[in-house]
PDB file of C-alpha atoms and ligand atoms in Angstrom:
ATOM      1  CA  MET O   1     -25.134  -5.789  55.460  1.00  0.00           C
ATOM      2  CA  ARG O   2     -25.227  -3.187  58.201  1.00  0.00           C
ATOM      3  CA  TYR O   3     -25.329   0.419  57.001  1.00  0.00           C
ATOM      4  CA  ILE O   4     -24.354   3.457  59.040  1.00  0.00           C
ATOM      5  CA  ARG O   5     -24.189   7.205  58.633  1.00  0.00           C
ATOM      6  CA  PHE O   6     -21.676   9.089  60.749  1.00  0.00           C
ATOM      7  CA  LEU O   7     -19.976  12.370  61.478  1.00  0.00           C
ATOM      8  CA  ARG O   8     -16.177  12.616  61.225  1.00  0.00           C
ATOM      9  CA  ASN O   9     -14.179  15.836  61.217  1.00  0.00           C
ATOM     10  CA  GLY O  10     -17.404  17.779  60.756  1.00  0.00           C
ATOM     11  CA  LYS O  11     -18.410  15.868  57.620  1.00  0.00           C
ATOM     12  CA  ILE O  12     -21.142  13.298  57.074  1.00  0.00           C
ATOM     13  CA  GLY O  13     -19.881   9.882  55.981  1.00  0.00           C
ATOM     14  CA  TYR O  14     -21.383   6.518  55.158  1.00  0.00           C
ATOM     15  CA  GLY O  15     -20.141   3.053  55.919  1.00  0.00           C
ATOM     16  CA  LEU O  16     -20.722  -0.643  56.259  1.00  0.00           C
ATOM     17  CA  LEU O  17     -20.369  -2.029  59.742  1.00  0.00           C
ATOM     18  CA  GLU O  18     -18.410  -5.282  60.121  1.00  0.00           C
ATOM     19  CA  GLY O  19     -18.313  -6.050  63.830  1.00  0.00           C
ATOM     20  CA  ASP O  20     -16.880  -2.802  65.219  1.00  0.00           C
ATOM     21  CA  ARG O  21     -14.979  -2.062  61.996  1.00  0.00           C
ATOM     22  CA  ILE O  22     -16.318   0.566  59.611  1.00  0.00           C
ATOM     23  CA  GLU O  23     -15.694   0.119  55.907  1.00  0.00           C
ATOM     24  CA  VAL O  24     -16.074   3.635  54.573  1.00  0.00           C
ATOM     25  CA  LEU O  25     -18.217   4.144  51.469  1.00  0.00           C
ATOM     26  CA  ARG O  26     -17.562   6.738  48.764  1.00  0.00           C
ATOM     27  CA  LYS O  27     -21.180   7.935  48.799  1.00  0.00           C
ATOM     28  CA  ASN O  28     -24.541   7.472  50.481  1.00  0.00           C
ATOM     29  CA  PHE O  29     -25.483   3.785  50.470  1.00  0.00           C
ATOM     30  CA  LEU O  30     -28.946   4.831  49.267  1.00  0.00           C
ATOM     31  CA  ASP O  31     -27.286   5.759  45.952  1.00  0.00           C
ATOM     32  CA  GLY O  32     -25.465   2.435  45.564  1.00  0.00           C
ATOM     33  CA  ILE O  33     -22.582   0.724  47.319  1.00  0.00           C
ATOM     34  CA  GLU O  34     -19.135   2.044  46.383  1.00  0.00           C
ATOM     35  CA  GLU O  35     -16.478   0.915  48.813  1.00  0.00           C
ATOM     36  CA  SER O  36     -13.271   2.829  49.464  1.00  0.00           C
ATOM     37  CA  ASP O  37     -10.039   1.485  50.977  1.00  0.00           C
ATOM     38  CA  GLU O  38     -10.568   3.425  54.192  1.00  0.00           C
ATOM     39  CA  VAL O  39     -11.354   1.542  57.390  1.00  0.00           C
ATOM     40  CA  LEU O  40     -12.301   3.238  60.670  1.00  0.00           C
ATOM     41  CA  GLY O  41     -13.119   2.166  64.198  1.00  0.00           C
ATOM     42  CA  MET O  42     -16.261   3.092  66.099  1.00  0.00           C
ATOM     43  CA  ASN O  43     -14.227   5.510  68.236  1.00  0.00           C
ATOM     44  CA  ASP O  44     -13.242   7.475  65.119  1.00  0.00           C
ATOM     45  CA  VAL O  45     -16.791   8.601  64.371  1.00  0.00           C
ATOM     46  CA  ARG O  46     -20.010   9.837  65.926  1.00  0.00           C
ATOM     47  CA  LEU O  47     -22.968   7.823  64.755  1.00  0.00           C
ATOM     48  CA  LEU O  48     -25.861   9.686  63.174  1.00  0.00           C
ATOM     49  CA  SER O  49     -29.344   8.357  62.572  1.00  0.00           C
ATOM     50  CA  PRO O  50     -28.670   6.076  59.585  1.00  0.00           C
ATOM     51  CA  VAL O  51     -30.970   7.970  57.221  1.00  0.00           C
ATOM     52  CA  SER O  52     -32.385  11.462  57.002  1.00  0.00           C
ATOM     53  CA  PRO O  53     -35.766  10.613  55.471  1.00  0.00           C
ATOM     54  CA  SER O  54     -38.010  12.804  53.341  1.00  0.00           C
ATOM     55  CA  LYS O  55     -40.838  11.558  55.554  1.00  0.00           C
ATOM     56  CA  ALA O  56     -41.424   9.228  58.473  1.00  0.00           C
ATOM     57  CA  LEU O  57     -44.728   7.384  58.284  1.00  0.00           C
ATOM     58  CA  CYS O  58     -45.851   6.040  61.605  1.00  0.00           C
ATOM     59  CA  ILE O  59     -48.410   3.396  62.465  1.00  0.00           C
ATOM     60  CA  GLY O  60     -50.365   3.806  65.681  1.00  0.00           C
ATOM     61  CA  LEU O  61     -52.198   1.066  67.547  1.00  0.00           C
ATOM     62  CA  ASN O  62     -50.494  -1.876  65.854  1.00  0.00           C
ATOM     63  CA  TYR O  63     -50.047  -4.196  68.866  1.00  0.00           C
ATOM     64  CA  LYS O  64     -53.189  -5.497  70.606  1.00  0.00           C
ATOM     65  CA  ALA O  65     -51.787  -5.260  74.143  1.00  0.00           C
ATOM     66  CA  HIS O  66     -50.766  -1.617  73.608  1.00  0.00           C
ATOM     67  CA  ILE O  67     -54.276  -0.770  72.341  1.00  0.00           C
ATOM     68  CA  GLY O  68     -55.548  -2.319  75.585  1.00  0.00           C
ATOM     69  CA  GLU O  69     -53.339  -0.205  77.821  1.00  0.00           C
ATOM     70  CA  LEU O  70     -54.472   2.967  76.016  1.00  0.00           C
ATOM     71  CA  GLU O  71     -58.107   1.750  76.283  1.00  0.00           C
ATOM     72  CA  MET O  72     -58.651   2.282  72.568  1.00  0.00           C
ATOM     73  CA  GLU O  73     -60.337   0.233  69.832  1.00  0.00           C
ATOM     74  CA  THR O  74     -58.513  -2.013  67.376  1.00  0.00           C
ATOM     75  CA  PRO O  75     -58.616  -0.124  64.064  1.00  0.00           C
ATOM     76  CA  GLU O  76     -59.957  -1.693  60.860  1.00  0.00           C
ATOM     77  CA  LYS O  77     -57.386   0.161  58.758  1.00  0.00           C
ATOM     78  CA  PRO O  78     -53.933   1.300  59.898  1.00  0.00           C
ATOM     79  CA  VAL O  79     -53.848   4.490  61.950  1.00  0.00           C
ATOM     80  CA  VAL O  80     -51.204   6.554  60.137  1.00  0.00           C
ATOM     81  CA  PHE O  81     -49.494   9.784  61.085  1.00  0.00           C
ATOM     82  CA  ILE O  82     -46.329  11.581  60.001  1.00  0.00           C
ATOM     83  CA  LYS O  83     -43.507  12.722  62.216  1.00  0.00           C
ATOM     84  CA  PRO O  84     -41.649  15.767  60.879  1.00  0.00           C
ATOM     85  CA  THR O  85     -38.031  15.162  59.981  1.00  0.00           C
ATOM     86  CA  SER O  86     -37.100  17.982  62.372  1.00  0.00           C
ATOM     87  CA  ALA O  87     -37.860  15.455  65.128  1.00  0.00           C
ATOM     88  CA  LEU O  88     -35.003  13.198  63.982  1.00  0.00           C
ATOM     89  CA  LEU O  89     -32.431  12.402  66.683  1.00  0.00           C
ATOM     90  CA  SER O  90     -29.186  10.435  66.474  1.00  0.00           C
ATOM     91  CA  PRO O  91     -28.085   7.677  68.847  1.00  0.00           C
ATOM     92  CA  ASP O  92     -26.765   9.002  72.178  1.00  0.00           C
ATOM     93  CA  GLU O  93     -28.248  12.472  71.634  1.00  0.00           C
ATOM     94  CA  HIS O  94     -30.630  13.986  74.187  1.00  0.00           C
ATOM     95  CA  ILE O  95     -34.406  13.810  74.054  1.00  0.00           C
ATOM     96  CA  VAL O  96     -35.622  17.239  75.161  1.00  0.00           C
ATOM     97  CA  ARG O  97     -38.791  17.306  77.279  1.00  0.00           C
ATOM     98  CA  PRO O  98     -40.796  20.289  76.027  1.00  0.00           C
ATOM     99  CA  ALA O  99     -42.271  22.858  78.383  1.00  0.00           C
ATOM    100  CA  LEU O 100     -45.735  22.247  76.886  1.00  0.00           C
ATOM    101  CA  SER O 101     -45.892  18.673  78.188  1.00  0.00           C
ATOM    102  CA  LYS O 102     -45.870  17.101  81.629  1.00  0.00           C
ATOM    103  CA  ARG O 103     -45.711  13.515  80.391  1.00  0.00           C
ATOM    104  CA  VAL O 104     -43.260  12.393  77.702  1.00  0.00           C
ATOM    105  CA  ASP O 105     -43.297   8.663  76.876  1.00  0.00           C
ATOM    106  CA  TYR O 106     -40.914   6.379  75.006  1.00  0.00           C
ATOM    107  CA  GLU O 107     -42.238   3.949  72.348  1.00  0.00           C
ATOM    108  CA  ALA O 108     -39.790   1.347  71.020  1.00  0.00           C
ATOM    109  CA  GLU O 109     -40.592   0.457  67.403  1.00  0.00           C
ATOM    110  CA  LEU O 110     -39.238  -1.494  64.471  1.00  0.00           C
ATOM    111  CA  ALA O 111     -38.532   0.934  61.617  1.00  0.00           C
ATOM    112  CA  VAL O 112     -38.588  -0.150  57.976  1.00  0.00           C
ATOM    113  CA  VAL O 113     -36.184   1.738  55.687  1.00  0.00           C
ATOM    114  CA  ILE O 114     -37.271   2.026  52.056  1.00  0.00           C
ATOM    115  CA  GLY O 115     -34.484   1.334  49.539  1.00  0.00           C
ATOM    116  CA  ARG O 116     -36.016   2.513  46.267  1.00  0.00           C
ATOM    117  CA  LYS O 117     -38.912   4.601  45.062  1.00  0.00           C
ATOM    118  CA  ALA O 118     -42.196   2.813  45.713  1.00  0.00           C
ATOM    119  CA  LYS O 119     -45.638   3.613  44.302  1.00  0.00           C
ATOM    120  CA  ASN O 120     -48.648   1.298  44.105  1.00  0.00           C
ATOM    121  CA  VAL O 121     -46.605  -1.676  45.292  1.00  0.00           C
ATOM    122  CA  LYS O 122     -48.290  -5.089  45.430  1.00  0.00           C
ATOM    123  CA  ILE O 123     -48.106  -6.913  48.752  1.00  0.00           C
ATOM    124  CA  GLU O 124     -46.155  -9.762  47.184  1.00  0.00           C
ATOM    125  CA  ASP O 125     -43.512  -7.325  45.887  1.00  0.00           C
ATOM    126  CA  ALA O 126     -43.322  -5.161  49.013  1.00  0.00           C
ATOM    127  CA  TYR O 127     -40.166  -6.568  50.592  1.00  0.00           C
ATOM    128  CA  SER O 128     -38.159  -5.905  47.427  1.00  0.00           C
ATOM    129  CA  TYR O 129     -38.506  -2.166  48.184  1.00  0.00           C
ATOM    130  CA  VAL O 130     -36.920  -2.482  51.625  1.00  0.00           C
ATOM    131  CA  LEU O 131     -33.278  -1.600  52.221  1.00  0.00           C
ATOM    132  CA  GLY O 132     -33.353  -2.913  55.774  1.00  0.00           C
ATOM    133  CA  TYR O 133     -34.504  -2.320  59.308  1.00  0.00           C
ATOM    134  CA  THR O 134     -33.531  -0.170  62.240  1.00  0.00           C
ATOM    135  CA  ILE O 135     -34.897   0.957  65.603  1.00  0.00           C
ATOM    136  CA  ALA O 136     -37.022   4.016  66.300  1.00  0.00           C
ATOM    137  CA  ASN O 137     -38.301   5.611  69.462  1.00  0.00           C
ATOM    138  CA  ASP O 138     -41.666   7.232  68.728  1.00  0.00           C
ATOM    139  CA  VAL O 139     -41.414   9.720  71.605  1.00  0.00           C
ATOM    140  CA  THR O 140     -44.866  10.996  72.542  1.00  0.00           C
ATOM    141  CA  ALA O 141     -46.198  13.801  74.735  1.00  0.00           C
ATOM    142  CA  ARG O 142     -48.953  11.570  76.098  1.00  0.00           C
ATOM    143  CA  ASP O 143     -50.798  14.342  77.902  1.00  0.00           C
ATOM    144  CA  LEU O 144     -51.208  16.206  74.608  1.00  0.00           C
ATOM    145  CA  GLN O 145     -52.370  13.138  72.637  1.00  0.00           C
ATOM    146  CA  GLU O 146     -56.013  13.279  73.674  1.00  0.00           C
ATOM    147  CA  LYS O 147     -56.246  17.051  73.444  1.00  0.00           C
ATOM    148  CA  GLY O 148     -54.895  17.413  69.918  1.00  0.00           C
ATOM    149  CA  GLY O 149     -57.591  15.606  67.928  1.00  0.00           C
ATOM    150  CA  GLN O 150     -54.782  14.191  65.828  1.00  0.00           C
ATOM    151  CA  TRP O 151     -51.181  13.417  66.700  1.00  0.00           C
ATOM    152  CA  THR O 152     -48.973  15.914  64.895  1.00  0.00           C
ATOM    153  CA  ILE O 153     -48.354  17.994  67.997  1.00  0.00           C
ATOM    154  CA  CYS O 154     -47.916  15.259  70.599  1.00  0.00           C
ATOM    155  CA  LYS O 155     -45.440  13.317  68.437  1.00  0.00           C
ATOM    156  CA  GLY O 156     -43.858  16.156  66.492  1.00  0.00           C
ATOM    157  CA  PHE O 157     -41.575  17.984  68.903  1.00  0.00           C
ATOM    158  CA  ASP O 158     -37.895  18.356  68.050  1.00  0.00           C
ATOM    159  CA  THR O 159     -35.864  15.319  69.267  1.00  0.00           C
ATOM    160  CA  PHE O 160     -38.988  13.090  69.343  1.00  0.00           C
ATOM    161  CA  MET O 161     -37.683  10.631  66.720  1.00  0.00           C
ATOM    162  CA  PRO O 162     -34.488   8.866  67.806  1.00  0.00           C
ATOM    163  CA  LEU O 163     -33.455   6.491  65.000  1.00  0.00           C
ATOM    164  CA  GLY O 164     -30.605   3.990  64.698  1.00  0.00           C
ATOM    165  CA  PRO O 165     -27.952   2.874  65.432  1.00  0.00           C
ATOM    166  CA  TYR O 166     -27.643   1.075  62.056  1.00  0.00           C
ATOM    167  CA  ILE O 167     -29.750  -0.448  59.287  1.00  0.00           C
ATOM    168  CA  SER O 168     -29.526  -4.188  58.806  1.00  0.00           C
ATOM    169  CA  ASP O 169     -30.830  -6.327  55.970  1.00  0.00           C
ATOM    170  CA  GLU O 170     -29.814  -9.500  57.791  1.00  0.00           C
ATOM    171  CA  VAL O 171     -32.899  -9.956  59.977  1.00  0.00           C
ATOM    172  CA  ASN O 172     -36.318 -11.494  59.465  1.00  0.00           C
ATOM    173  CA  PRO O 173     -38.528  -8.535  60.466  1.00  0.00           C
ATOM    174  CA  GLU O 174     -41.552 -10.752  61.145  1.00  0.00           C
ATOM    175  CA  VAL O 175     -40.125 -12.490  64.221  1.00  0.00           C
ATOM    176  CA  LEU O 176     -37.891 -10.038  66.107  1.00  0.00           C
ATOM    177  CA  ASP O 177     -37.822  -9.660  69.871  1.00  0.00           C
ATOM    178  CA  ILE O 178     -38.353  -6.000  70.783  1.00  0.00           C
ATOM    179  CA  GLU O 179     -37.655  -4.490  74.167  1.00  0.00           C
ATOM    180  CA  SER O 180     -37.244  -1.147  75.881  1.00  0.00           C
ATOM    181  CA  ARG O 181     -35.416  -0.433  79.128  1.00  0.00           C
ATOM    182  CA  LEU O 182     -35.753   2.693  81.224  1.00  0.00           C
ATOM    183  CA  ASN O 183     -32.674   3.194  83.406  1.00  0.00           C
ATOM    184  CA  GLY O 184     -31.931  -0.506  82.885  1.00  0.00           C
ATOM    185  CA  LYS O 185     -35.394  -1.761  83.876  1.00  0.00           C
ATOM    186  CA  ILE O 186     -37.328  -3.690  81.225  1.00  0.00           C
ATOM    187  CA  MET O 187     -40.509  -1.771  80.337  1.00  0.00           C
ATOM    188  CA  GLN O 188     -41.622  -3.229  76.996  1.00  0.00           C
ATOM    189  CA  LYS O 189     -41.025  -6.796  75.859  1.00  0.00           C
ATOM    190  CA  SER O 190     -42.713  -8.251  72.818  1.00  0.00           C
ATOM    191  CA  ASN O 191     -42.074  -9.598  69.340  1.00  0.00           C
ATOM    192  CA  THR O 192     -42.754  -8.098  65.916  1.00  0.00           C
ATOM    193  CA  GLY O 193     -44.756 -11.250  65.157  1.00  0.00           C
ATOM    194  CA  MET O 194     -47.519  -9.541  67.177  1.00  0.00           C
ATOM    195  CA  LEU O 195     -47.977  -6.713  64.635  1.00  0.00           C
ATOM    196  CA  ILE O 196     -51.646  -6.383  63.614  1.00  0.00           C
ATOM    197  CA  PHE O 197     -50.872  -4.812  60.217  1.00  0.00           C
ATOM    198  CA  LYS O 198     -47.828  -6.541  58.732  1.00  0.00           C
ATOM    199  CA  ILE O 199     -44.896  -4.861  57.018  1.00  0.00           C
ATOM    200  CA  ASP O 200     -45.666  -5.982  53.456  1.00  0.00           C
ATOM    201  CA  TYR O 201     -49.268  -4.840  53.795  1.00  0.00           C
ATOM    202  CA  LEU O 202     -48.171  -1.473  55.219  1.00  0.00           C
ATOM    203  CA  ILE O 203     -45.780  -0.819  52.322  1.00  0.00           C
ATOM    204  CA  SER O 204     -48.472  -1.720  49.813  1.00  0.00           C
ATOM    205  CA  TYR O 205     -51.139   0.341  51.569  1.00  0.00           C
ATOM    206  CA  LEU O 206     -48.996   3.449  52.134  1.00  0.00           C
ATOM    207  CA  SER O 207     -47.551   3.361  48.613  1.00  0.00           C
ATOM    208  CA  SER O 208     -51.102   3.318  47.231  1.00  0.00           C
ATOM    209  CA  VAL O 209     -51.506   6.753  48.827  1.00  0.00           C
ATOM    210  CA  MET O 210     -48.134   8.433  48.437  1.00  0.00           C
ATOM    211  CA  THR O 211     -44.796   7.777  46.773  1.00  0.00           C
ATOM    212  CA  LEU O 212     -42.266   6.317  49.179  1.00  0.00           C
ATOM    213  CA  GLU O 213     -38.778   7.661  48.475  1.00  0.00           C
ATOM    214  CA  LYS O 214     -35.548   5.824  49.182  1.00  0.00           C
ATOM    215  CA  GLY O 215     -34.547   6.564  52.754  1.00  0.00           C
ATOM    216  CA  ASP O 216     -38.120   7.051  53.941  1.00  0.00           C
ATOM    217  CA  VAL O 217     -38.981   5.168  57.102  1.00  0.00           C
ATOM    218  CA  ILE O 218     -42.085   3.423  58.366  1.00  0.00           C
ATOM    219  CA  LEU O 219     -42.411   3.157  62.143  1.00  0.00           C
ATOM    220  CA  THR O 220     -44.492   0.051  62.688  1.00  0.00           C
ATOM    221  CA  GLY O 221     -46.009   0.752  66.110  1.00  0.00           C
ATOM    222  CA  THR O 222     -45.094   0.042  69.695  1.00  0.00           C
ATOM    223  CA  PRO O 223     -45.934  -2.834  72.041  1.00  0.00           C
ATOM    224  CA  LYS O 224     -47.414  -2.608  75.539  1.00  0.00           C
ATOM    225  CA  GLY O 225     -45.514  -1.021  78.396  1.00  0.00           C
ATOM    226  CA  VAL O 226     -45.249   2.679  77.566  1.00  0.00           C
ATOM    227  CA  SER O 227     -44.640   5.096  80.393  1.00  0.00           C
ATOM    228  CA  ALA O 228     -43.099   8.447  81.158  1.00  0.00           C
ATOM    229  CA  MET O 229     -39.479   9.575  81.051  1.00  0.00           C
ATOM    230  CA  GLU O 230     -38.035  12.182  83.376  1.00  0.00           C
ATOM    231  CA  SER O 231     -34.977  14.392  83.058  1.00  0.00           C
ATOM    232  CA  GLY O 232     -31.836  12.373  83.665  1.00  0.00           C
ATOM    233  CA  ASP O 233     -33.390   9.091  82.506  1.00  0.00           C
ATOM    234  CA  VAL O 234     -31.728   6.830  79.961  1.00  0.00           C
ATOM    235  CA  ILE O 235     -34.012   5.026  77.521  1.00  0.00           C
ATOM    236  CA  GLU O 236     -32.748   2.041  75.551  1.00  0.00           C
ATOM    237  CA  CYS O 237     -34.702   0.438  72.727  1.00  0.00           C
ATOM    238  CA  GLU O 238     -33.366  -2.921  71.583  1.00  0.00           C
ATOM    239  CA  ILE O 239     -34.432  -5.168  68.730  1.00  0.00           C
ATOM    240  CA  GLU O 240     -32.915  -8.537  68.023  1.00  0.00           C
ATOM    241  CA  GLY O 241     -30.174  -8.173  65.391  1.00  0.00           C
ATOM    242  CA  LEU O 242     -30.521  -4.381  65.215  1.00  0.00           C
ATOM    243  CA  GLY O 243     -28.523  -3.334  68.251  1.00  0.00           C
ATOM    244  CA  ILE O 244     -29.494  -0.831  70.926  1.00  0.00           C
ATOM    245  CA  LEU O 245     -30.798   2.708  70.404  1.00  0.00           C
ATOM    246  CA  ARG O 246     -29.823   4.644  73.543  1.00  0.00           C
ATOM    247  CA  ASN O 247     -30.775   8.222  74.393  1.00  0.00           C
ATOM    248  CA  SER O 248     -30.795  10.242  77.561  1.00  0.00           C
ATOM    249  CA  VAL O 249     -33.500  12.715  78.518  1.00  0.00           C
ATOM    250  CA  ILE O 250     -33.059  16.339  79.532  1.00  0.00           C
TER     251      ILE O 250
HETATM  252 MG1   MG K   1     -45.841   4.765  68.142  1.00  0.00          MG
END
């Protein structure tokens, strides 16, 4: 299934996406699937990020080639940080370059959406806690990354977490082509098979620290090819089977 969250007539709605047809749900899909008789088209709604998580857990340095381009060391344990939910941005909304930074980068990432409360999950059970997968852009003020000591500031600005356009449970997350394009030019091109720390391990590890709530997201890290975005640019993150997350920059 493909799950969406949308805005229509000023109200938040939830639906299942069938091609470009929206089957409207009676309530948030995180609380169970209750279909209504209403059907809408994509032009009838404005897509929102498919979830509004209680927290977004992000993995840094999870692709070898990206670690190389940042000239950093491969970590022995996952490098984990949290993006504030105030950074959440819907598809087609604007990424705002903050005055504090002179270099704002895109980072295309596979995002895991948790479907039910998870605590102390075993690796072999981890996938049963997943609702599905979507695309995230872990926008980063690169020039502030080294100065901060840790990454809350450089990755925490408002609009720095585009997420969407939909959640799918129809993909195999271990073998997905991932790509980003800046103004149509391919900048990142890899496959989630290259992840150093795998999804089931990450769910198990993170849930041994903190309770994962339904709707929480895990951003799994970005491949090689990050670079800066300028005002007027359009950044597209695409993952096989998960559509295209497109945002412009102001
Ligand atoms: Mg990242």
